[in-house]
Amino acid sequence: MSTCSLSPLTFFKCLSEDTRLKTLLMLSVKGELCVCDLTDALQLSQPKISRHLADLRKCGLVLDTRKGKWVYYQLHPQLPTWALDVINNTAKSNDEYISEALANLSCADC
């Protein structure tokens, strides 16, 4: 899906699952994370994290970049301003929702 045609319905459906929402909020705070970071943070299996990331990619909410053997994810840089505002404001106003996941991050540079 092209980010310029991102509808509010599609956006909120993509965010309606806990793992996907926490992933987006963590990416908002950290900028970029790999699947291994997210498995540690969310205490979920790699296949489950990868499936949710694939859903977020299909919605046009995240962009992936391969660096060596790792794939890193970030918020899509062409997200509509309204969608980015929702994600950033939600992350800033709901520290308690992602604080445990952020504390579980084991990556040295995130």
Coordinates of C-alpha atoms in Angstrom, one line a residue:
M1 CA 0.0 0.0 0.0
S2 CA 1.3 3.4 -0.9
T3 CA 1.6 5.7 2.1
C4 CA 0.0 8.6 0.3
S5 CA -3.2 6.5 0.1
L6 CA -3.2 5.4 3.7
S7 CA -6.7 5.7 5.0
P8 CA -7.6 6.2 8.6
L9 CA -9.4 2.9 8.6
T10 CA -6.4 1.0 7.4
F11 CA -4.1 2.8 9.8
F12 CA -6.2 2.1 12.8
K13 CA -6.8 -1.5 11.8
C14 CA -3.0 -2.0 11.6
L15 CA -2.6 -0.5 15.1
S16 CA -5.4 -2.5 16.6
E17 CA -3.2 -5.4 17.7
D18 CA -1.0 -5.1 20.8
T19 CA 2.3 -6.3 19.2
R20 CA 2.0 -4.1 16.2
L21 CA 1.1 -1.0 18.3
K22 CA 4.0 -1.5 20.7
T23 CA 6.3 -2.1 17.8
L24 CA 5.4 1.2 16.1
L25 CA 5.6 3.1 19.4
M26 CA 9.0 1.6 20.1
L27 CA 10.2 2.5 16.6
S28 CA 8.9 6.0 17.3
V29 CA 11.1 6.3 20.4
K30 CA 14.2 4.4 19.2
G31 CA 14.2 5.2 15.5
E32 CA 15.3 1.8 14.2
L33 CA 15.3 -1.7 15.6
C34 CA 15.9 -5.2 14.2
V35 CA 13.8 -8.3 14.7
C36 CA 16.2 -9.6 17.4
D37 CA 15.8 -6.3 19.4
L38 CA 12.0 -6.7 19.2
T39 CA 12.0 -10.3 20.2
D40 CA 13.9 -9.4 23.4
A41 CA 11.8 -6.3 24.1
L42 CA 8.4 -7.9 23.5
Q43 CA 9.4 -11.4 24.8
L44 CA 7.9 -13.0 21.7
S45 CA 9.3 -15.5 19.1
Q46 CA 11.1 -14.4 16.0
P47 CA 8.4 -15.8 13.7
K48 CA 5.6 -14.0 15.5
I49 CA 7.5 -10.7 15.4
S50 CA 8.4 -11.1 11.8
R51 CA 4.7 -11.8 10.9
H52 CA 3.6 -8.6 12.6
L53 CA 6.4 -6.6 10.9
A54 CA 5.2 -8.0 7.6
D55 CA 1.7 -6.8 8.4
L56 CA 3.0 -3.3 9.3
R57 CA 5.1 -3.3 6.0
K58 CA 1.9 -4.2 4.0
C59 CA 0.1 -1.3 5.6
G60 CA 2.9 1.0 4.6
L61 CA 3.8 1.9 8.2
V62 CA 7.3 0.6 8.4
L63 CA 10.3 0.4 6.1
D64 CA 12.9 -2.4 6.3
T65 CA 16.6 -2.1 5.5
R66 CA 19.1 -5.0 5.4
K67 CA 22.4 -4.5 7.1
G68 CA 24.5 -7.6 6.7
K69 CA 22.5 -10.5 8.1
W70 CA 20.1 -8.3 10.0
V71 CA 17.0 -6.5 8.9
Y72 CA 16.2 -3.2 10.6
Y73 CA 12.9 -1.5 10.7
Q74 CA 11.9 2.1 11.0
L75 CA 8.7 4.1 10.7
H76 CA 8.1 4.7 7.0
P77 CA 9.6 8.2 6.2
Q78 CA 6.7 9.0 3.9
L79 CA 4.0 8.4 6.5
P80 CA 1.3 11.1 6.3
T81 CA 1.8 13.8 8.9
W82 CA -1.5 13.0 10.7
A83 CA -0.4 9.3 11.1
L84 CA 3.1 10.2 12.3
D85 CA 1.5 12.7 14.8
V86 CA -0.8 9.9 16.2
I87 CA 2.1 7.5 16.6
N88 CA 4.5 10.1 18.2
N89 CA 1.8 11.6 20.5
T90 CA 0.7 8.1 21.6
A91 CA 4.3 7.1 22.4
K92 CA 5.0 10.4 24.4
S93 CA 1.7 10.2 26.3
N94 CA 1.8 6.5 27.2
D95 CA 5.2 5.8 28.7
E96 CA 3.8 3.0 30.9
Y97 CA 2.5 1.1 27.8
I98 CA 5.9 0.5 26.4
S99 CA 8.2 1.0 29.3
E100 CA 8.7 -2.7 30.1
A101 CA 9.4 -3.5 26.4
L102 CA 11.9 -0.6 26.2
A103 CA 13.6 -1.9 29.4
N104 CA 13.9 -5.4 27.9
L105 CA 15.9 -4.1 24.9
S106 CA 19.4 -5.7 25.1
C107 CA 20.9 -3.9 22.1
A108 CA 24.0 -1.8 22.9
D109 CA 23.2 1.1 20.6
C110 CA 19.5 1.5 20.9

